[in-house]
CSV table of C-alpha atoms and ligand atoms in Angstrom, one decimal:
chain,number,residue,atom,x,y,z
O,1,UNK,CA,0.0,0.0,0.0
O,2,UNK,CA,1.0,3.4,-0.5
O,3,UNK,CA,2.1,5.6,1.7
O,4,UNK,CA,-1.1,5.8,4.0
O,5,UNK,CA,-3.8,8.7,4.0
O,6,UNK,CA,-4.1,11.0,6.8
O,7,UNK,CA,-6.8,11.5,8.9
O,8,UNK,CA,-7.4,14.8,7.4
O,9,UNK,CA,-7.0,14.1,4.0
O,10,UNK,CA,-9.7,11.0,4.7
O,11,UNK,CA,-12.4,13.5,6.2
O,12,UNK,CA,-12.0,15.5,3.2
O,13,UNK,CA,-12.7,13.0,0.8
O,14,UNK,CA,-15.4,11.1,2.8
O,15,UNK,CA,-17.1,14.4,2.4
O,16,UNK,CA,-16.9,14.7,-1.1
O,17,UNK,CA,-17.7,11.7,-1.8
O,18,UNK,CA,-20.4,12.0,1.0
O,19,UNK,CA,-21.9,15.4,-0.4
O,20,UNK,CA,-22.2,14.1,-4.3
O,21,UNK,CA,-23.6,10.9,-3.4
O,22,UNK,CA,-26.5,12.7,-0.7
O,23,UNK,CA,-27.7,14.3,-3.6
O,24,UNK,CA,-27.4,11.6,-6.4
O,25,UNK,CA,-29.7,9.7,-3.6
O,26,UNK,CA,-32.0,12.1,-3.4
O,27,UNK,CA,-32.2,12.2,-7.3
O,28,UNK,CA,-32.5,8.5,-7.7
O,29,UNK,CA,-35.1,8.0,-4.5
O,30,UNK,CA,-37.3,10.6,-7.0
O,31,UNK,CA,-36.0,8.9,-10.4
O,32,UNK,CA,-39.6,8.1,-11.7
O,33,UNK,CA,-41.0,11.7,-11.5
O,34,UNK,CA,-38.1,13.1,-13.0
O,35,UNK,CA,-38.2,13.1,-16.6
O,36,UNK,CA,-34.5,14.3,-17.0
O,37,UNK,CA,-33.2,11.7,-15.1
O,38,UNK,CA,-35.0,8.7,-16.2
O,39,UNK,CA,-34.1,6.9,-19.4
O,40,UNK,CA,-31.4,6.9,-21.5
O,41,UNK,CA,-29.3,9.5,-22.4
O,42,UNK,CA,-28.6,8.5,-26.3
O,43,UNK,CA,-24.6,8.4,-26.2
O,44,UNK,CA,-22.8,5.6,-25.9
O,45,UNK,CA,-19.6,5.4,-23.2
O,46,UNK,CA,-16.6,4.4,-23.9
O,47,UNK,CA,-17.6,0.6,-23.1
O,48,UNK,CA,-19.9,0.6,-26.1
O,49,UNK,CA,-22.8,1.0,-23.4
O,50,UNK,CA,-25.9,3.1,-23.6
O,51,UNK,CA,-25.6,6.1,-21.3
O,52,UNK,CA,-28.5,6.5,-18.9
O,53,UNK,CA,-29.5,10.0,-18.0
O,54,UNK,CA,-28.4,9.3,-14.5
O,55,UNK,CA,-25.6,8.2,-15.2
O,56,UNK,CA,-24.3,11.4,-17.0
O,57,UNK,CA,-25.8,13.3,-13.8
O,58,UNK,CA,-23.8,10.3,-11.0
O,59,UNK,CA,-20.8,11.6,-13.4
O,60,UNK,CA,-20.6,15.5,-13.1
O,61,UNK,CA,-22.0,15.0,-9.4
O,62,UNK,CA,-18.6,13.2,-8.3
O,63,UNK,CA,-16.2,14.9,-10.8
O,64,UNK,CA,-17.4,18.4,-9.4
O,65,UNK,CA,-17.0,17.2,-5.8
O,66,UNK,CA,-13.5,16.0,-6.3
O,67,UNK,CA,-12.7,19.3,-8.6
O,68,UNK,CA,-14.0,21.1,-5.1
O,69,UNK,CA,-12.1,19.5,-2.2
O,70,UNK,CA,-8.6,20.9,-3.1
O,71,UNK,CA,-6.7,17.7,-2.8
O,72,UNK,CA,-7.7,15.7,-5.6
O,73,UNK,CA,-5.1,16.3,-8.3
O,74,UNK,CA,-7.3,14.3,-11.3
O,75,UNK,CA,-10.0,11.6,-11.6
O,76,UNK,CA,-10.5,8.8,-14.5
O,77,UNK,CA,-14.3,7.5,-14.9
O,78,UNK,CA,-15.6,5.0,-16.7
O,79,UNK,CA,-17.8,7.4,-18.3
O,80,UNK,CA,-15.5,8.9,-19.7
O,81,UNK,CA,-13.0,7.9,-22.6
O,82,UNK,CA,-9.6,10.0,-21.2
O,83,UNK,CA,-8.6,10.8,-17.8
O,84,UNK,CA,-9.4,14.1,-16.7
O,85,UNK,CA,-6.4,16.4,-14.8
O,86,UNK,CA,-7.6,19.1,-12.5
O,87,UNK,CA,-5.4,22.2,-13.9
O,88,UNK,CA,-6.3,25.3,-11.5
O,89,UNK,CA,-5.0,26.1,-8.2
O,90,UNK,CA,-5.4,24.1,-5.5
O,91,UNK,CA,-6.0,21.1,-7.0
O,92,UNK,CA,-3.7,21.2,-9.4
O,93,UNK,CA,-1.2,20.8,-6.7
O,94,UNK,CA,-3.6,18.3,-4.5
O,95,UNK,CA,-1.6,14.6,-3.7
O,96,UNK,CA,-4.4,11.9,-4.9
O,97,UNK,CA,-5.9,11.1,-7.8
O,98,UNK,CA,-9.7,9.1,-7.8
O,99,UNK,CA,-11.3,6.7,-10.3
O,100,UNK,CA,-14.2,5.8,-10.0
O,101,UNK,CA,-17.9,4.3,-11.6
O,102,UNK,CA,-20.3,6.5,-11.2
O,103,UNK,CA,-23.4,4.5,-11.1
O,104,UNK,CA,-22.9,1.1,-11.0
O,105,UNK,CA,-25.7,-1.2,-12.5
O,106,UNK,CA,-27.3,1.5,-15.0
O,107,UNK,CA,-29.2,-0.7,-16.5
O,108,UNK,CA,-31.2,-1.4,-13.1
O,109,UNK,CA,-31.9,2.1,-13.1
O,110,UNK,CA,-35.2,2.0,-14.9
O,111,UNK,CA,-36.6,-0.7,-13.1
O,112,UNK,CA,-36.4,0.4,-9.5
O,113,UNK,CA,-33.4,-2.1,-8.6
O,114,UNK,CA,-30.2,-0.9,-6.3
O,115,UNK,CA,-27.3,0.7,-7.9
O,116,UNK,CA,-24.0,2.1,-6.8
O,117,UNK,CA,-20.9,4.3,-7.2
O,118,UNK,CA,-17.7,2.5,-6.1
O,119,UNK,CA,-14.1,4.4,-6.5
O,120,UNK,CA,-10.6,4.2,-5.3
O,121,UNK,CA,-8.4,6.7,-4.5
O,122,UNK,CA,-4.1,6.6,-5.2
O,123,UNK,CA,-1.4,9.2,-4.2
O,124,UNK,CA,0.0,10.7,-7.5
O,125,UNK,CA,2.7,9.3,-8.9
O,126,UNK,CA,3.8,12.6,-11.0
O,127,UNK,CA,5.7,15.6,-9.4
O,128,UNK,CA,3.6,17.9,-7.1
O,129,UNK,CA,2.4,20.6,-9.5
O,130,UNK,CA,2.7,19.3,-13.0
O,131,UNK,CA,-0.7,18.0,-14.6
O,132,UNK,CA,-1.3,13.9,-13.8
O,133,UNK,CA,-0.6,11.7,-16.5
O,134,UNK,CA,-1.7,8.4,-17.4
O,135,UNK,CA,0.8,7.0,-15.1
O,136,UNK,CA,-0.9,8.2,-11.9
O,137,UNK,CA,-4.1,6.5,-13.4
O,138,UNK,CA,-2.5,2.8,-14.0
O,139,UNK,CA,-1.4,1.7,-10.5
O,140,UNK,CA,-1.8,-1.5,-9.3
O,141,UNK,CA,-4.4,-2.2,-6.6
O,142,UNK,CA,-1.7,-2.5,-3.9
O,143,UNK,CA,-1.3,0.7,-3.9
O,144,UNK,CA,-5.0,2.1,-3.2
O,145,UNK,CA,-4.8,4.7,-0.1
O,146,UNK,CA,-8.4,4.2,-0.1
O,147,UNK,CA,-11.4,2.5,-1.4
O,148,UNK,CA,-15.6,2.5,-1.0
O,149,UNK,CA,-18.4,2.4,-2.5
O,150,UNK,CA,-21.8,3.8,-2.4
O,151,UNK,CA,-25.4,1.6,-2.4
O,152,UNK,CA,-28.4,3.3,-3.4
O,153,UNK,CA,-30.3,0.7,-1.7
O,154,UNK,CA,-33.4,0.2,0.3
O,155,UNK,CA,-30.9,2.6,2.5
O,156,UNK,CA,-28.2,5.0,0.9
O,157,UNK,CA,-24.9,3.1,2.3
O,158,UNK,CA,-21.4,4.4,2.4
O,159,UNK,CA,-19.1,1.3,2.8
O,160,UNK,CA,-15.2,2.6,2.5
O,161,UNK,CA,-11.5,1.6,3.6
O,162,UNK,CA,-8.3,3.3,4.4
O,163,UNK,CA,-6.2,0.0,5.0
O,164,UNK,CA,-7.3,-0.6,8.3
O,165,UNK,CA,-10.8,-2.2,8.1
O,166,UNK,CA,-14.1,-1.7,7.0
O,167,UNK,CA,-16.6,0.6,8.1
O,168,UNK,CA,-19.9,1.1,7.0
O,169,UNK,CA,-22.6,4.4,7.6
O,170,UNK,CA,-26.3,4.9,6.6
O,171,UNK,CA,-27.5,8.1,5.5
O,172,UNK,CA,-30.2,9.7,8.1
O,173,UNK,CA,-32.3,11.0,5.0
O,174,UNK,CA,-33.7,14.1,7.4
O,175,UNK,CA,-30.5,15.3,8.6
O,176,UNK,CA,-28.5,14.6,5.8
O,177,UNK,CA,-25.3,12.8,7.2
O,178,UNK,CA,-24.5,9.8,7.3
O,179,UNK,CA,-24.1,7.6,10.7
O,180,UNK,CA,-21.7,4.7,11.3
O,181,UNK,CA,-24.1,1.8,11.1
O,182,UNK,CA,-21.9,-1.3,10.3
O,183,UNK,CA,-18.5,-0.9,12.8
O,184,UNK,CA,-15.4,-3.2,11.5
O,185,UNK,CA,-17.3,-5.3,8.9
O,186,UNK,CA,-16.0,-8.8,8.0
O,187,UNK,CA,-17.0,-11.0,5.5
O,188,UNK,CA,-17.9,-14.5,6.8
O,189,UNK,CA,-15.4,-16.7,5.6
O,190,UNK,CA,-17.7,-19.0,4.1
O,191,UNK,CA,-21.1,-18.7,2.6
O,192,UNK,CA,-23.5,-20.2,1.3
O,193,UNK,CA,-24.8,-17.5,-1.3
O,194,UNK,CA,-23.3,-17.5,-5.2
O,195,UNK,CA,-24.1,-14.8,-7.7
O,196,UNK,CA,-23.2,-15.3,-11.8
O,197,UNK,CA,-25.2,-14.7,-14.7
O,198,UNK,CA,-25.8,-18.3,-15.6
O,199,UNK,CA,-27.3,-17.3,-18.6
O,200,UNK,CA,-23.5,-17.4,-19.7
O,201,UNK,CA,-22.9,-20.9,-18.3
O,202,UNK,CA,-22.6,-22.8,-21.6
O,203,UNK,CA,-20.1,-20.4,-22.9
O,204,UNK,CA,-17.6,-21.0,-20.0
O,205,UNK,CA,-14.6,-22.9,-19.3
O,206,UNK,CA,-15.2,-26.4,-17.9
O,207,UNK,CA,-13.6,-25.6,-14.6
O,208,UNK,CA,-16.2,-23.0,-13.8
O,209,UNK,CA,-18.7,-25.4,-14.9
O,210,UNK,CA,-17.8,-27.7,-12.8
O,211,UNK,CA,-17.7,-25.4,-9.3
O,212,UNK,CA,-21.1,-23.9,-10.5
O,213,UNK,CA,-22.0,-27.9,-10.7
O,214,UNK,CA,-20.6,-28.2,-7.2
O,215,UNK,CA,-22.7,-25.3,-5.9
O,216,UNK,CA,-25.6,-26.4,-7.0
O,217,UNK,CA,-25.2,-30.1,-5.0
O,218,UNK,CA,-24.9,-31.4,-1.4
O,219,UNK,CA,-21.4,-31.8,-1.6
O,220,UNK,CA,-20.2,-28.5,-0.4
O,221,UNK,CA,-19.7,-27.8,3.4
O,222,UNK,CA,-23.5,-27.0,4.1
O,223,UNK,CA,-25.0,-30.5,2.9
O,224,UNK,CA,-27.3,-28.8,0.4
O,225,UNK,CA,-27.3,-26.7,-2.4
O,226,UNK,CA,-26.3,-23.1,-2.2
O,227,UNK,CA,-28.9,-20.3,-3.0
O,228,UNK,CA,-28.5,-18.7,-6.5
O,229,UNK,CA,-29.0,-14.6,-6.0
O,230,UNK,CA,-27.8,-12.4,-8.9
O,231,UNK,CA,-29.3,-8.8,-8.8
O,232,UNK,CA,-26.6,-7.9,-12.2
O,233,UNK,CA,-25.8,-4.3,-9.6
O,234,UNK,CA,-22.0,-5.1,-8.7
O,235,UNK,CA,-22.3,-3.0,-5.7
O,236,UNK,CA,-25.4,-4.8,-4.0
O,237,UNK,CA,-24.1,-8.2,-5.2
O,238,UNK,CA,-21.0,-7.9,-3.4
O,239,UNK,CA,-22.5,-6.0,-0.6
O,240,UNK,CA,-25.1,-8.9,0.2
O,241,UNK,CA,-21.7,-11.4,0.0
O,242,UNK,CA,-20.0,-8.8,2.6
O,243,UNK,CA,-22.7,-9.3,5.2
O,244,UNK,CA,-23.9,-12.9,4.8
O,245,UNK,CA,-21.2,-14.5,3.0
O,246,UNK,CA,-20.7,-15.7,-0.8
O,247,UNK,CA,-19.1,-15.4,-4.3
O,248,UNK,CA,-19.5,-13.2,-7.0
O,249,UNK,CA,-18.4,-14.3,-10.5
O,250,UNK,CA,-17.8,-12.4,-13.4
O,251,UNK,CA,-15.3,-15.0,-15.8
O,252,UNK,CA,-14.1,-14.3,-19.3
O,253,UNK,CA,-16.7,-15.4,-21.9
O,254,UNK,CA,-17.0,-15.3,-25.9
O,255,UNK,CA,-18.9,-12.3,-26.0
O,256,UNK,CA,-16.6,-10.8,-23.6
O,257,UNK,CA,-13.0,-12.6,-23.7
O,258,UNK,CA,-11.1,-10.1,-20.8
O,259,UNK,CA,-14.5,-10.1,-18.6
O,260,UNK,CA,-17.0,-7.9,-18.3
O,261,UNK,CA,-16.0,-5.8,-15.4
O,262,UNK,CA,-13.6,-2.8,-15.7
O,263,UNK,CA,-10.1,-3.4,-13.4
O,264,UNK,CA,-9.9,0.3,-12.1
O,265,UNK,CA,-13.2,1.2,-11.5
O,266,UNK,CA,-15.0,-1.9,-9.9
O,267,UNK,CA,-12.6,-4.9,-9.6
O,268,UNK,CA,-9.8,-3.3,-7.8
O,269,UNK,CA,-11.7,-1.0,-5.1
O,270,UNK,CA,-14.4,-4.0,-4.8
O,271,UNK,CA,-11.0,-6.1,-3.7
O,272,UNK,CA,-9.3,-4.0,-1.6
O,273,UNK,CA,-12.5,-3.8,0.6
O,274,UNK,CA,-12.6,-7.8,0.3
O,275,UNK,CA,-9.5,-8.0,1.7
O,276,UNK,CA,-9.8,-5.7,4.2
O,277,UNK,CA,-13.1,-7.4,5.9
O,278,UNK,CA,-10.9,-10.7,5.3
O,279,UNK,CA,-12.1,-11.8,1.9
O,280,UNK,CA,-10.3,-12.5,-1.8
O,281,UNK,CA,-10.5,-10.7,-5.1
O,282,UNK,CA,-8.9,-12.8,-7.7
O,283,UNK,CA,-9.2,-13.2,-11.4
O,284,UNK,CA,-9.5,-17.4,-10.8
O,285,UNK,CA,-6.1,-17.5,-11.2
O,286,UNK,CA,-4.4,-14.3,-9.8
O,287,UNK,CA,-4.6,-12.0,-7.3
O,288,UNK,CA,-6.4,-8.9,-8.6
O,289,UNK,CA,-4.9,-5.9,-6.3
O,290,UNK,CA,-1.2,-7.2,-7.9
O,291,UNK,CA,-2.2,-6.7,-11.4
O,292,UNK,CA,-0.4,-3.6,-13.3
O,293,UNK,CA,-2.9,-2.4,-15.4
O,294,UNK,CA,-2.0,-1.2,-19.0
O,295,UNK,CA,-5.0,0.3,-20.0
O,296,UNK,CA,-7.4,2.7,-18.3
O,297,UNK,CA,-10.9,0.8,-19.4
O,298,UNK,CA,-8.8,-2.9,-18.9
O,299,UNK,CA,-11.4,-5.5,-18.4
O,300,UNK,CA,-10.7,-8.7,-16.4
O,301,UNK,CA,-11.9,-11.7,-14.8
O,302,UNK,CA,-13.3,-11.4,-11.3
O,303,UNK,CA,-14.1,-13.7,-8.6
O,304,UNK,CA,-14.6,-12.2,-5.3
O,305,UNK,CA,-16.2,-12.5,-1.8
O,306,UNK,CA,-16.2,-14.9,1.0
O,307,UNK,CA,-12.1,-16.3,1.4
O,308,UNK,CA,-13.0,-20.0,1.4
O,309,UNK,CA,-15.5,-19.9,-1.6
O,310,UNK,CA,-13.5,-18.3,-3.9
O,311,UNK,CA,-10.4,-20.5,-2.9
O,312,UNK,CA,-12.5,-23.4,-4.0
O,313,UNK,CA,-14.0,-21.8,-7.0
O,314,UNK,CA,-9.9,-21.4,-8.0
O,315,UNK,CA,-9.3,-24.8,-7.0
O,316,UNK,CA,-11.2,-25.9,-10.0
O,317,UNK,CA,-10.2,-24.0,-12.7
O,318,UNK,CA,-6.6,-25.6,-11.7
Z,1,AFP,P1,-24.1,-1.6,-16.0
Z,1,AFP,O1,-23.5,-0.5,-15.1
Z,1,AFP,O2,-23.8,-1.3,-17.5
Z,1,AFP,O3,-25.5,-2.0,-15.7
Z,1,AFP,O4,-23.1,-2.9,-15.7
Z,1,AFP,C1,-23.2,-3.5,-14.5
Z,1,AFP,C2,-22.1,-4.5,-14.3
Z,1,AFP,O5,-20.9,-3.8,-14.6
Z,1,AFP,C3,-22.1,-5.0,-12.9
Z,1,AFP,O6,-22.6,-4.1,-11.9
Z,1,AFP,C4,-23.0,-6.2,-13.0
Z,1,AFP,O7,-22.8,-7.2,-12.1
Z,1,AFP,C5,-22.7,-6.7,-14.4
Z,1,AFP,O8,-22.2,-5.6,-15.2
Z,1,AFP,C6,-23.9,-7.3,-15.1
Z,1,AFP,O9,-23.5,-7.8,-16.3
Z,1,AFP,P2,-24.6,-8.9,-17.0
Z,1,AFP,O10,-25.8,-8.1,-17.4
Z,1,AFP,O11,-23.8,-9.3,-18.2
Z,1,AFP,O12,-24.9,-10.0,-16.1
C-alpha cells in the first residue's frame, strides 16, 4: 500500500464523496418523476454502453466534488474515454488522484433495482504541480490509499476503507449525514450465497462449470445446495456477499474474452474492501490488487467474496 492517508486528507474525501452521493440519492429516490433523469441519455460510453441520463448526472455529481475538495489532483471514470487532470489552483497541486464508476448497475436504473458508485483513491505518482498523466491512473491495486463504495439501496450506504478495516454508515435522509451503522465489517469466511449470470454458463470454461455444478449439490460444506442470488448491480451483489457471505463471478466469456468488469473502476476498489473485511478478489487464477494495469478501461476476470468460496472456485479452474 502506498504511503497511508491521513486523517485529514480522509475526512475530506469522505465528504466529497459524502456530499455528491446525498444528492445523487435524493435524485434516484425521486427517479420516476423526473423526466430528466430517467431513461437513456442517447450516447454511448466508452464501453460501447448506452448512457442513462443518470448516469451522465452520477458523473458531473462526483467529478465536481472531487474538482471542489482541493486535494484531488485528477480523476479517471468510466464514463469517460480520457482521464481528466484538474489544472487550477489548488487542485492542481492536490496529492491523490480518484477513479471511480459513477453508477454502478445503470441498466437497473429504470426498473427500481439498487445501484452504486464505487471508487478508489491513489497518491499521484507525477511531481507535485505538473498535470497527472496516465501514469498516476495505471497503478496497481496494492497501492489504493483508499477505497468505497456507495449503495443506493433500500438505504443509501457508504461502505469505505483506508487500509485498516471496514466501516460502514447509513444516510439519516432528514438530517443529511451519514451515521456509522456497520462498525469493523468482515466478511464471513464462508457462505453459502453464489451470484453469476448463468445465462452465460454454456459459454464458459469447464472448470467453472464444474464449481457452479458443485454449488448447485450437497457436496459443499453446508450438505445442500447453495442459494443462486444475482441482482446484475456489482455494488449490491458484493454488498449482500460482505454481510452474509458468498461469491461473485464475473469469468471471461466469448462475447466478452477479458471479462465484463472494468479493473480500475469496480474490480480493484471491490477487492481491496474484500480483503480488508478478510475476503479474496482474484481473477480465478491471480490475485487482482497485484495486477499492473495497461489500459485505463482494462477489463478482467473477477471472482470475489467470502475467502473460502473463492479459494474453491480457483481450486477448479486448476
Ligand atoms: P451496467 O452498469 O452497465 O449496468 O453494468 C453493470 C455491471 O458492470 C455489474 O454491476 C454487473 O454485475 C454486471 O455488469 C452485469 O452484467 P450482465 O448483465 O452481463 O450480467
Amino acid at each position: 500500500m502506498g504511503k497511508p492517508i491521513s486523517a485529514e486528507e480522509l475526512e475530506i474525501i469522505v465528504r466529497a464523496v459524502a456530499s455528491a452521493s446525498h444528492s445523487l440519492s435524493d435524485e434516484i429516490r425521486r427517479a420516476g418523476l423526473l423526466e430528466h433523469i430517467l431513461g437513456q441519455e442517447g450516447n454511448v460510453n466508452v464501453q460501447g454502453e448506452a448512457q442513462q441520463k443518470l448516469d451522465v448526472v452520477a458523473d458531473r455529481a462526483f467529478i465536481n466534488a472531487f474538482l471542489d475538495c482541493g486535494i484531488v489532483c485528477g480523476i479517471a471514470s468510466e464514463e469517460n474515454d480520457e482521464f481528466v487532470a484538474f489544472d487550477h489552483e489548488p487542485s492542481k497541486d492536490g496529492d491523490f488522484v480518484v477513479l471511480f464508476d459513477p453508477l454502478d448497475g445503470s441498466s437497473n436504473i429504470d426498473v427500481n433495482v439498487s445501484i452504486g458508485t464505487i471508487f478508489s483513491v491513489y497518491r499521484r505518482v507525477s511531481p507535485k504541480g505538473t498535470a497527472v498523466t496516465l501514469l498516476d491512473m495505471l497503478q496497481p491495486g496494492t497501492e489504493q490509499v483508499m477505497a468505497g463504495y456507495v449503495l443506493y439501496g433500500s438505504s443509501t450506504m457508504l461502505v469505505y476503507s483506508s487500509g485498516n478495516g471496514v466501516n460502514g454508515f447509513t444516510l439519516n435522509p432528514s438530517t443529511g449525514e451519514f451515521c456509522l451503522s456497520h462498525p469493523d465489517m468482515i466478511m464471513p469466511e464462508n457462505g453459502r450465497l453464489y451470484a453469476m449470470n448463468e445465462g452465460n454458463i454454456q459459454e464458459c470454461e469447464q472448470g467453472l462449470v464444474h464449481y457452479i455444478q458443485y454449488c448447485q449439490s450437497r457436496d459443499n460444506q453446508t450438505g445442500m445446495p447453495y442459494s443462486g442470488r444475482y441482482i446484475g448491480s456489482l455494488v449490491a451483489d458484493f454488498h449482500r456477499n460482505l454481510i452474509k457471505g458468498g461469491i461473485y463471478i464475473y469469468p471471461a466469456v466469448p462475447a466478452s474474452p477479458e471479462g465484463r468488469l472494468r479493473l480500475l473502476y469496480e474490480c480493484n476498489p471491490l477487492a481491496f474492501i474484500a480483503e480488508q473485511a478478510g475476503g479474496l478478489a482474484t481473477t480465478g487464477r491471480q490475485r487482482i490488487l497485484e495486477i499492473v494495469p495497461t489500459q485505463l478501461h482494462q477489463r478482467v476476470p473477477y471472482y470475489v467474496g467470502s475467502k473460502l468460496m473463492v479459494e474453491k472456485a480457483m481450486s477448479f479452474l486448476g
